């Protein structure tokens, strides 16, 4: 029994900042923990975005939900995940990275198993579908605890690389689920009855069960409960008094929020506006894929040209993408322009992801350089602000699909929502230039 509860041996005292310790023993432990955390994070994002593609197939399987109800189901996981991120960021500090990763990954069995049961019967109450959509938000929350554990594994000089790998592979989970679900629901894999026109919707949940179980066991036996260096509630509370925290949360809502929001809404919006454009449903995963790949590019380019300049250009690209989507919805519709515009949205959002994330801690360092606080306080505030921005940004996964659903219900089309997004991106451009990008900007970064 003791073998079940014991993690792999951990060299103590854990001090990754010591070059000698890091070279002899620390690096191997950190890389092992990172290697186990990455697939758990990718699966978490896949479960988080499961409804984004599942809702496209519900009508063909006999579920009589309105378009607005379907957009609600694609939006609710982000609402739950964004809210829980605020608390999950502290979980590693309280419980331990190994225990929490194993537990939080195993918790994804609840929504996936529930979906596998619920979608077998078109008479399943809509309220039960809402509960399952909220439970999928557990996957989005896992990102906060995963990043906290990775931070504890690596020294400050290598955290950028490690966090970039973790975030990059996590974002690939969106493409994974949007590629996998259309394939598996068309195949008789587990012997469950088909629904509607030859669809095995239960596979959308069943296919993840063994992967989640394996990842949870790998975390339990292959990770360590490392001493956390994360910030506490005091540092988090202090962020609410900093203007930079709220400005960057707004910008991160425009970058990561756009990525996750358009990923959640894209497949259903495409189906609702171009119902005859069936081939594109097999390619919706390409947008999130290029967005995930573009994220590290944003960080690298920002190192050379400055985060504010890169982010300003990206928000301009997002505005152009929205105008392209608006143009595609004119008389007769232009599906190719819609698809191309969405690719532009994902590329711009992905690059902005990396550039805005780089700006968050730099703004606090600029304040310290101007005599407003010490360097140590700036580093603590920067680390805490990353968690706050991550939580706020995730709400974009709720606002974007819900805005589309409401606009279609009230006005008959998504144009009203798109005009709101256009105004939002213009505000992001103004903040980038005035507060961070112009020659005399107070927090130039």
Tab-separated table of C-alpha atoms in Angstrom:
chain	number	residue	atom	x	y	z
A	1	UNK	CA	0.000	0.000	0.000
A	2	UNK	CA	2.868	2.378	0.685
A	3	UNK	CA	3.969	2.122	-2.921
A	4	UNK	CA	0.648	3.557	-4.036
A	5	UNK	CA	0.978	6.739	-1.991
A	6	UNK	CA	4.691	7.448	-2.467
A	7	UNK	CA	5.931	9.665	-5.329
A	8	UNK	CA	9.228	9.085	-7.037
A	9	UNK	CA	12.239	10.058	-4.875
A	10	UNK	CA	12.748	13.824	-4.665
A	11	UNK	CA	16.184	15.312	-4.032
A	12	UNK	CA	15.942	17.625	-1.022
A	13	UNK	CA	16.265	20.419	-0.294
A	14	UNK	CA	14.625	21.425	-3.581
A	15	UNK	CA	16.536	24.445	-4.880
A	16	UNK	CA	16.419	24.776	-8.686
A	17	UNK	CA	18.026	28.225	-8.500
A	18	UNK	CA	21.298	26.592	-7.349
A	19	UNK	CA	23.234	25.859	-10.589
A	20	UNK	CA	25.113	22.924	-9.045
A	21	UNK	CA	21.942	21.273	-7.706
A	22	UNK	CA	20.125	21.959	-10.965
A	23	UNK	CA	22.810	20.398	-13.119
A	24	UNK	CA	23.310	17.303	-10.951
A	25	UNK	CA	19.759	16.343	-9.979
A	26	UNK	CA	17.170	19.078	-10.385
A	27	UNK	CA	16.899	19.230	-14.176
A	28	UNK	CA	16.035	15.528	-14.530
A	29	UNK	CA	13.240	15.808	-11.953
A	30	UNK	CA	11.855	18.973	-13.550
A	31	UNK	CA	11.863	17.547	-17.069
A	32	UNK	CA	10.128	14.387	-15.878
A	33	UNK	CA	7.395	16.437	-14.214
A	34	UNK	CA	7.044	18.599	-17.319
A	35	UNK	CA	6.815	15.527	-19.549
A	36	UNK	CA	3.957	14.132	-17.461
A	37	UNK	CA	2.189	17.502	-17.158
A	38	UNK	CA	2.097	18.240	-20.895
A	39	UNK	CA	-0.299	15.456	-21.982
A	40	UNK	CA	-2.487	16.196	-18.943
A	41	UNK	CA	-2.742	19.834	-20.037
A	42	UNK	CA	-3.509	18.892	-23.648
A	43	UNK	CA	-6.289	16.547	-22.506
A	44	UNK	CA	-7.629	19.258	-20.208
A	45	UNK	CA	-7.986	21.697	-23.100
A	46	UNK	CA	-9.530	18.971	-25.254
A	47	UNK	CA	-12.233	18.287	-22.664
A	48	UNK	CA	-12.690	22.037	-22.125
A	49	UNK	CA	-13.489	22.556	-25.811
A	50	UNK	CA	-15.379	19.286	-26.348
A	51	UNK	CA	-18.742	21.022	-26.629
A	52	UNK	CA	-17.446	23.408	-29.309
A	53	UNK	CA	-17.612	20.602	-31.852
A	54	UNK	CA	-20.152	18.288	-30.214
A	55	UNK	CA	-22.946	20.872	-30.554
A	56	UNK	CA	-22.545	20.801	-34.330
A	57	UNK	CA	-23.679	17.160	-34.408
A	58	UNK	CA	-26.524	17.286	-31.876
A	59	UNK	CA	-29.282	18.374	-34.327
A	60	UNK	CA	-28.493	15.523	-36.743
A	61	UNK	CA	-28.758	13.079	-33.828
A	62	UNK	CA	-32.289	14.226	-32.992
A	63	UNK	CA	-31.666	16.840	-30.299
A	64	UNK	CA	-34.136	19.684	-30.816
A	65	UNK	CA	-32.242	22.588	-29.328
A	66	UNK	CA	-32.353	26.156	-30.608
A	67	UNK	CA	-29.245	27.804	-32.025
A	68	UNK	CA	-29.016	29.998	-28.931
A	69	UNK	CA	-29.176	26.923	-26.673
A	70	UNK	CA	-26.358	25.309	-28.644
A	71	UNK	CA	-24.214	28.427	-28.291
A	72	UNK	CA	-24.922	28.342	-24.545
A	73	UNK	CA	-23.526	24.802	-24.381
A	74	UNK	CA	-20.362	25.841	-26.232
A	75	UNK	CA	-19.948	28.914	-23.984
A	76	UNK	CA	-20.586	27.513	-20.490
A	77	UNK	CA	-17.357	25.460	-20.183
A	78	UNK	CA	-15.334	28.663	-20.511
A	79	UNK	CA	-17.457	30.456	-17.916
A	80	UNK	CA	-16.841	27.687	-15.395
A	81	UNK	CA	-13.183	27.200	-16.301
A	82	UNK	CA	-12.321	30.886	-16.127
A	83	UNK	CA	-13.913	31.247	-12.688
A	84	UNK	CA	-12.250	28.142	-11.264
A	85	UNK	CA	-8.822	29.257	-12.543
A	86	UNK	CA	-8.797	31.866	-9.788
A	87	UNK	CA	-8.868	29.099	-7.168
A	88	UNK	CA	-6.927	26.388	-9.009
A	89	UNK	CA	-3.884	28.654	-9.083
A	90	UNK	CA	-3.524	28.166	-5.307
A	91	UNK	CA	-4.275	24.423	-5.287
A	92	UNK	CA	-0.707	23.295	-6.003
A	93	UNK	CA	0.561	25.377	-3.096
A	94	UNK	CA	-1.978	23.827	-0.722
A	95	UNK	CA	-2.232	20.230	-1.959
A	96	UNK	CA	0.946	19.527	-3.928
A	97	UNK	CA	1.578	19.303	-7.660
A	98	UNK	CA	1.531	15.501	-7.909
A	99	UNK	CA	-1.658	15.025	-5.900
A	100	UNK	CA	-3.519	17.906	-7.500
A	101	UNK	CA	-2.532	17.027	-11.077
A	102	UNK	CA	-3.636	13.424	-10.572
A	103	UNK	CA	-6.912	14.477	-8.948
A	104	UNK	CA	-7.758	17.306	-11.352
A	105	UNK	CA	-6.993	15.152	-14.389
A	106	UNK	CA	-9.119	12.293	-13.029
A	107	UNK	CA	-11.991	14.747	-12.488
A	108	UNK	CA	-12.285	15.007	-16.280
A	109	UNK	CA	-13.760	11.509	-16.243
A	110	UNK	CA	-16.996	13.016	-14.872
A	111	UNK	CA	-17.962	15.175	-17.872
A	112	UNK	CA	-16.670	12.763	-20.520
A	113	UNK	CA	-18.480	9.744	-19.046
A	114	UNK	CA	-21.576	11.864	-18.490
A	115	UNK	CA	-21.558	13.035	-22.106
A	116	UNK	CA	-21.187	9.453	-23.339
A	117	UNK	CA	-24.403	8.565	-21.483
A	118	UNK	CA	-26.391	11.740	-22.138
A	119	UNK	CA	-25.988	11.937	-25.915
A	120	UNK	CA	-27.375	8.425	-26.433
A	121	UNK	CA	-30.924	9.679	-25.839
A	122	UNK	CA	-32.315	12.758	-27.647
A	123	UNK	CA	-34.836	13.075	-24.803
A	124	UNK	CA	-32.051	13.953	-22.333
A	125	UNK	CA	-33.141	17.169	-20.562
A	126	UNK	CA	-31.339	20.295	-21.680
A	127	UNK	CA	-30.621	21.113	-18.036
A	128	UNK	CA	-28.504	17.986	-17.744
A	129	UNK	CA	-26.536	19.039	-20.818
A	130	UNK	CA	-25.905	22.395	-19.118
A	131	UNK	CA	-24.492	20.600	-16.068
A	132	UNK	CA	-22.172	18.546	-18.271
A	133	UNK	CA	-21.035	21.656	-20.128
A	134	UNK	CA	-20.170	23.320	-16.815
A	135	UNK	CA	-18.255	20.215	-15.708
A	136	UNK	CA	-16.141	20.434	-18.860
A	137	UNK	CA	-14.934	23.728	-17.436
A	138	UNK	CA	-12.772	21.689	-15.051
A	139	UNK	CA	-10.431	21.184	-18.010
A	140	UNK	CA	-9.963	24.915	-18.454
A	141	UNK	CA	-9.257	25.396	-14.757
A	142	UNK	CA	-6.494	22.784	-14.853
A	143	UNK	CA	-4.318	25.186	-16.839
A	144	UNK	CA	-3.820	27.446	-13.812
A	145	UNK	CA	-2.646	24.652	-11.527
A	146	UNK	CA	-0.530	23.109	-14.280
A	147	UNK	CA	1.337	26.360	-14.881
A	148	UNK	CA	1.860	26.799	-11.124
A	149	UNK	CA	3.428	23.348	-10.845
A	150	UNK	CA	5.673	23.870	-13.871
A	151	UNK	CA	6.854	27.162	-12.361
A	152	UNK	CA	7.816	25.348	-9.165
A	153	UNK	CA	9.847	22.804	-11.154
A	154	UNK	CA	12.156	25.187	-13.015
A	155	UNK	CA	14.504	28.035	-12.094
A	156	UNK	CA	13.456	31.528	-13.130
A	157	UNK	CA	15.954	31.568	-16.007
A	158	UNK	CA	14.258	28.548	-17.655
A	159	UNK	CA	10.631	29.098	-16.704
A	160	UNK	CA	9.876	30.915	-19.953
A	161	UNK	CA	10.811	27.880	-22.026
A	162	UNK	CA	9.010	25.434	-19.744
A	163	UNK	CA	5.826	27.497	-19.451
A	164	UNK	CA	5.854	28.090	-23.204
A	165	UNK	CA	5.987	24.351	-23.873
A	166	UNK	CA	3.230	23.670	-21.371
A	167	UNK	CA	0.962	26.385	-22.748
A	168	UNK	CA	1.710	25.527	-26.365
A	169	UNK	CA	0.851	21.850	-26.021
A	170	UNK	CA	-2.200	22.732	-23.914
A	171	UNK	CA	-3.535	24.907	-26.738
A	172	UNK	CA	-2.973	22.051	-29.179
A	173	UNK	CA	-5.652	20.192	-27.228
A	174	UNK	CA	-8.231	22.430	-28.939
A	175	UNK	CA	-7.171	21.222	-32.373
A	176	UNK	CA	-6.996	17.675	-31.061
A	177	UNK	CA	-10.628	17.612	-29.953
A	178	UNK	CA	-11.928	19.411	-33.046
A	179	UNK	CA	-10.147	16.920	-35.297
A	180	UNK	CA	-10.950	13.821	-33.243
A	181	UNK	CA	-14.662	14.212	-32.522
A	182	UNK	CA	-15.917	14.461	-36.153
A	183	UNK	CA	-13.879	11.339	-36.941
A	184	UNK	CA	-14.922	9.150	-34.009
A	185	UNK	CA	-18.645	10.017	-34.107
A	186	UNK	CA	-18.740	8.637	-37.643
A	187	UNK	CA	-17.329	5.238	-36.592
A	188	UNK	CA	-18.737	2.304	-34.623
A	189	UNK	CA	-15.861	1.948	-32.158
A	190	UNK	CA	-17.356	0.766	-28.886
A	191	UNK	CA	-20.493	-1.083	-29.912
A	192	UNK	CA	-22.948	1.533	-28.621
A	193	UNK	CA	-26.113	2.223	-30.661
A	194	UNK	CA	-25.957	4.931	-33.304
A	195	UNK	CA	-28.145	8.029	-33.153
A	196	UNK	CA	-29.814	9.863	-36.000
A	197	UNK	CA	-28.175	9.541	-39.385
A	198	UNK	CA	-25.414	7.058	-38.494
A	199	UNK	CA	-23.785	9.035	-35.689
A	200	UNK	CA	-22.147	7.459	-32.642
A	201	UNK	CA	-22.151	10.563	-30.451
A	202	UNK	CA	-21.246	8.583	-27.333
A	203	UNK	CA	-17.776	8.121	-28.837
A	204	UNK	CA	-17.155	11.849	-28.303
A	205	UNK	CA	-16.957	11.119	-24.595
A	206	UNK	CA	-15.809	7.493	-24.535
A	207	UNK	CA	-12.663	8.055	-26.595
A	208	UNK	CA	-11.129	10.248	-23.865
A	209	UNK	CA	-11.738	7.943	-20.895
A	210	UNK	CA	-8.653	5.687	-21.244
A	211	UNK	CA	-6.413	8.656	-22.056
A	212	UNK	CA	-7.588	10.581	-19.001
A	213	UNK	CA	-7.174	7.540	-16.735
A	214	UNK	CA	-3.663	6.883	-18.051
A	215	UNK	CA	-2.652	10.524	-17.653
A	216	UNK	CA	-3.974	10.651	-14.097
A	217	UNK	CA	-2.059	7.511	-13.136
A	218	UNK	CA	1.075	8.870	-14.795
A	219	UNK	CA	0.780	12.013	-12.689
A	220	UNK	CA	0.320	10.009	-9.487
A	221	UNK	CA	3.307	7.738	-10.054
A	222	UNK	CA	5.547	10.006	-12.144
A	223	UNK	CA	5.345	13.468	-10.599
A	224	UNK	CA	6.475	15.066	-7.343
A	225	UNK	CA	4.958	17.379	-4.761
A	226	UNK	CA	7.520	20.127	-5.100
A	227	UNK	CA	7.800	23.114	-2.729
A	228	UNK	CA	5.749	25.829	-4.429
A	229	UNK	CA	7.232	29.263	-4.966
A	230	UNK	CA	3.933	30.695	-6.150
A	231	UNK	CA	2.439	33.876	-4.807
A	232	UNK	CA	-0.111	33.883	-2.036
A	233	UNK	CA	-3.477	35.525	-1.615
A	234	UNK	CA	-1.912	38.725	-0.280
A	235	UNK	CA	-0.032	39.341	-3.516
A	236	UNK	CA	-3.111	38.433	-5.539
A	237	UNK	CA	-5.289	40.842	-3.554
A	238	UNK	CA	-2.822	43.689	-4.090
A	239	UNK	CA	-3.277	43.367	-7.847
A	240	UNK	CA	-6.751	44.871	-7.646
A	241	UNK	CA	-5.170	48.230	-6.809
A	242	UNK	CA	-2.833	48.246	-9.829
A	243	UNK	CA	-3.988	49.865	-13.048
A	244	UNK	CA	-1.488	47.761	-15.012
A	245	UNK	CA	-3.207	44.566	-13.819
A	246	UNK	CA	-6.551	45.627	-15.249
A	247	UNK	CA	-5.124	47.036	-18.466
A	248	UNK	CA	-3.259	43.803	-19.173
A	249	UNK	CA	-6.299	41.722	-18.222
A	250	UNK	CA	-8.240	43.678	-20.856
A	251	UNK	CA	-5.539	43.033	-23.445
A	252	UNK	CA	-5.230	39.370	-22.534
A	253	UNK	CA	-8.988	39.048	-22.875
A	254	UNK	CA	-8.448	40.321	-26.416
A	255	UNK	CA	-5.641	37.854	-27.156
A	256	UNK	CA	-6.203	34.554	-25.355
A	257	UNK	CA	-9.910	35.317	-24.969
A	258	UNK	CA	-10.183	35.669	-28.737
A	259	UNK	CA	-8.304	32.417	-29.331
A	260	UNK	CA	-10.428	30.331	-26.982
A	261	UNK	CA	-13.661	32.189	-27.811
A	262	UNK	CA	-13.435	31.794	-31.569
A	263	UNK	CA	-12.365	28.170	-31.055
A	264	UNK	CA	-15.503	27.580	-28.986
A	265	UNK	CA	-17.811	29.379	-31.416
A	266	UNK	CA	-16.236	28.712	-34.819
A	267	UNK	CA	-17.625	25.268	-35.715
A	268	UNK	CA	-21.220	26.103	-34.741
A	269	UNK	CA	-21.097	29.572	-36.335
A	270	UNK	CA	-19.845	28.035	-39.576
A	271	UNK	CA	-22.637	25.443	-39.549
A	272	UNK	CA	-25.341	28.019	-38.749
A	273	UNK	CA	-24.254	30.495	-41.455
A	274	UNK	CA	-23.109	28.055	-44.157
A	275	UNK	CA	-25.098	24.839	-43.604
A	276	UNK	CA	-24.158	23.494	-47.043
A	277	UNK	CA	-20.415	23.983	-46.573
A	278	UNK	CA	-19.909	20.482	-45.130
A	279	UNK	CA	-16.272	20.030	-46.112
A	280	UNK	CA	-15.140	22.884	-43.917
A	281	UNK	CA	-16.374	21.118	-40.781
A	282	UNK	CA	-13.548	18.637	-41.247
A	283	UNK	CA	-11.011	21.497	-41.257
A	284	UNK	CA	-12.165	23.669	-38.339
A	285	UNK	CA	-9.293	22.310	-36.248
A	286	UNK	CA	-6.756	24.042	-38.508
A	287	UNK	CA	-7.554	27.492	-37.094
A	288	UNK	CA	-6.796	26.598	-33.449
A	289	UNK	CA	-3.743	24.672	-34.655
A	290	UNK	CA	-2.147	27.676	-36.360
A	291	UNK	CA	-3.117	29.843	-33.379
A	292	UNK	CA	-1.377	27.490	-30.958
A	293	UNK	CA	1.738	27.320	-33.144
A	294	UNK	CA	1.794	31.120	-33.432
A	295	UNK	CA	1.851	31.681	-29.653
A	296	UNK	CA	5.609	31.143	-29.122
A	297	UNK	CA	6.262	33.240	-32.223
A	298	UNK	CA	4.600	36.153	-30.467
A	299	UNK	CA	6.995	35.907	-27.533
A	300	UNK	CA	10.078	35.669	-29.758
A	301	UNK	CA	9.096	38.613	-31.955
A	302	UNK	CA	8.184	40.681	-28.897
A	303	UNK	CA	11.718	40.180	-27.547
A	304	UNK	CA	13.081	41.985	-30.615
A	305	UNK	CA	10.403	44.572	-31.388
A	306	UNK	CA	8.658	45.078	-28.048
A	307	UNK	CA	5.479	43.481	-26.782
A	308	UNK	CA	3.350	46.608	-27.205
A	309	UNK	CA	4.233	47.024	-30.885
A	310	UNK	CA	3.573	43.376	-31.679
A	311	UNK	CA	0.315	43.352	-29.729
A	312	UNK	CA	-0.820	46.569	-31.427
A	313	UNK	CA	-0.269	44.987	-34.846
A	314	UNK	CA	-2.059	41.804	-33.765
A	315	UNK	CA	-5.135	43.662	-32.526
A	316	UNK	CA	-5.163	45.408	-35.886
A	317	UNK	CA	-5.111	41.961	-37.483
A	318	UNK	CA	-8.006	40.854	-35.284
A	319	UNK	CA	-9.987	43.917	-36.367
A	320	UNK	CA	-9.289	43.077	-40.030
A	321	UNK	CA	-10.347	39.476	-39.405
A	322	UNK	CA	-13.665	40.609	-37.938
A	323	UNK	CA	-14.271	42.885	-40.939
A	324	UNK	CA	-13.530	39.923	-43.196
A	325	UNK	CA	-16.104	37.783	-41.376
A	326	UNK	CA	-18.648	40.610	-41.699
A	327	UNK	CA	-17.965	40.849	-45.451
A	328	UNK	CA	-18.370	37.084	-45.825
A	329	UNK	CA	-21.910	37.244	-44.447
A	330	UNK	CA	-23.251	39.516	-47.170
A	331	UNK	CA	-25.745	38.593	-49.873
A	332	UNK	CA	-25.148	35.026	-50.978
A	333	UNK	CA	-22.380	34.511	-48.444
A	334	UNK	CA	-18.744	33.781	-49.152
A	335	UNK	CA	-17.695	30.707	-47.231
A	336	UNK	CA	-14.084	30.916	-48.427
A	337	UNK	CA	-13.778	34.488	-47.094
A	338	UNK	CA	-15.321	33.384	-43.791
A	339	UNK	CA	-12.769	30.561	-43.451
A	340	UNK	CA	-9.813	32.778	-44.455
A	341	UNK	CA	-10.904	35.480	-42.009
A	342	UNK	CA	-11.109	32.976	-39.175
A	343	UNK	CA	-7.588	31.763	-39.951
A	344	UNK	CA	-6.417	35.386	-39.709
A	345	UNK	CA	-8.232	35.747	-36.380
A	346	UNK	CA	-6.467	32.687	-34.967
A	347	UNK	CA	-3.022	33.719	-36.218
A	348	UNK	CA	-3.380	37.246	-34.818
A	349	UNK	CA	-4.777	35.976	-31.510
A	350	UNK	CA	-2.029	33.362	-31.212
A	351	UNK	CA	0.796	35.852	-31.761
A	352	UNK	CA	-0.883	38.343	-29.398
A	353	UNK	CA	-1.060	35.563	-26.813
A	354	UNK	CA	2.702	35.433	-26.628
A	355	UNK	CA	3.342	39.169	-26.880
A	356	UNK	CA	0.785	40.229	-24.259
A	357	UNK	CA	1.916	37.504	-21.857
A	358	UNK	CA	5.421	38.952	-22.122
A	359	UNK	CA	4.136	42.456	-21.337
A	360	UNK	CA	2.518	41.508	-18.015
A	361	UNK	CA	5.623	41.157	-15.799
A	362	UNK	CA	7.558	43.839	-17.708
A	363	UNK	CA	5.035	46.492	-16.752
A	364	UNK	CA	5.679	45.901	-13.045
A	365	UNK	CA	9.430	45.974	-13.632
A	366	UNK	CA	9.031	49.358	-15.340
A	367	UNK	CA	7.190	50.629	-12.249
A	368	UNK	CA	10.055	49.453	-10.037
A	369	UNK	CA	12.577	51.175	-12.306
A	370	UNK	CA	10.607	54.413	-11.902
A	371	UNK	CA	10.801	54.135	-8.122
A	372	UNK	CA	7.303	52.740	-7.537
A	373	UNK	CA	8.134	49.648	-5.490
A	374	UNK	CA	11.075	47.296	-5.130
A	375	UNK	CA	12.339	44.762	-7.658
A	376	UNK	CA	11.211	41.901	-5.405
A	377	UNK	CA	7.687	43.326	-5.187
A	378	UNK	CA	7.615	43.803	-8.952
A	379	UNK	CA	8.540	40.157	-9.534
A	380	UNK	CA	5.871	38.955	-7.092
A	381	UNK	CA	3.224	41.206	-8.631
A	382	UNK	CA	4.200	40.095	-12.137
A	383	UNK	CA	3.826	36.420	-11.261
A	384	UNK	CA	0.477	37.045	-9.584
A	385	UNK	CA	-0.766	39.171	-12.492
A	386	UNK	CA	-0.112	36.334	-14.929
A	387	UNK	CA	-2.598	34.239	-12.981
A	388	UNK	CA	-5.190	37.015	-12.899
A	389	UNK	CA	-4.819	37.735	-16.622
A	390	UNK	CA	-5.087	34.035	-17.396
A	391	UNK	CA	-8.400	33.829	-15.527
A	392	UNK	CA	-9.843	37.006	-17.050
A	393	UNK	CA	-8.708	36.047	-20.545
A	394	UNK	CA	-10.493	32.702	-20.331
A	395	UNK	CA	-13.837	34.505	-20.044
A	396	UNK	CA	-13.487	35.263	-23.742
A	397	UNK	CA	-14.441	31.636	-24.311
A	398	UNK	CA	-17.821	32.496	-22.820
A	399	UNK	CA	-18.449	35.994	-24.159
A	400	UNK	CA	-17.735	35.273	-27.826
A	401	UNK	CA	-19.988	32.229	-28.409
A	402	UNK	CA	-22.717	33.659	-26.172
A	403	UNK	CA	-22.613	36.957	-28.064
A	404	UNK	CA	-23.058	35.093	-31.344
A	405	UNK	CA	-25.984	33.105	-29.941
A	406	UNK	CA	-27.723	36.198	-28.584
A	407	UNK	CA	-27.161	38.185	-31.787
A	408	UNK	CA	-28.580	35.406	-33.960
A	409	UNK	CA	-31.604	35.056	-31.681
A	410	UNK	CA	-32.366	38.785	-31.433
A	411	UNK	CA	-31.313	40.030	-34.874
A	412	UNK	CA	-31.272	36.952	-37.076
A	413	UNK	CA	-27.515	37.024	-37.665
A	414	UNK	CA	-24.146	37.389	-35.884
A	415	UNK	CA	-23.343	40.845	-37.305
A	416	UNK	CA	-24.223	42.764	-34.119
A	417	UNK	CA	-21.785	40.653	-32.100
A	418	UNK	CA	-19.055	41.179	-34.689
A	419	UNK	CA	-19.459	44.950	-34.555
A	420	UNK	CA	-19.052	44.770	-30.764
A	421	UNK	CA	-15.863	42.721	-31.200
A	422	UNK	CA	-14.562	45.275	-33.694
A	423	UNK	CA	-15.080	48.094	-31.176
A	424	UNK	CA	-13.366	46.009	-28.498
A	425	UNK	CA	-10.265	45.437	-30.650
A	426	UNK	CA	-10.061	49.148	-31.416
A	427	UNK	CA	-10.052	49.796	-27.659
A	428	UNK	CA	-7.215	47.272	-27.261
A	429	UNK	CA	-5.234	49.087	-29.943
A	430	UNK	CA	-5.769	52.399	-28.141
A	431	UNK	CA	-4.595	50.943	-24.803
A	432	UNK	CA	-1.535	49.344	-26.421
A	433	UNK	CA	-0.454	52.592	-28.028
A	434	UNK	CA	-1.291	55.085	-25.275
A	435	UNK	CA	-0.194	53.113	-22.193
A	436	UNK	CA	2.613	50.923	-23.577
A	437	UNK	CA	3.682	51.728	-27.121
A	438	UNK	CA	4.091	55.479	-27.650
A	439	UNK	CA	7.413	57.213	-27.072
A	440	UNK	CA	6.414	58.709	-23.692
A	441	UNK	CA	4.248	55.763	-22.556
A	442	UNK	CA	4.265	55.410	-18.744
A	443	UNK	CA	4.862	51.639	-18.870
A	444	UNK	CA	6.754	51.173	-22.133
A	445	UNK	CA	7.209	47.463	-22.847
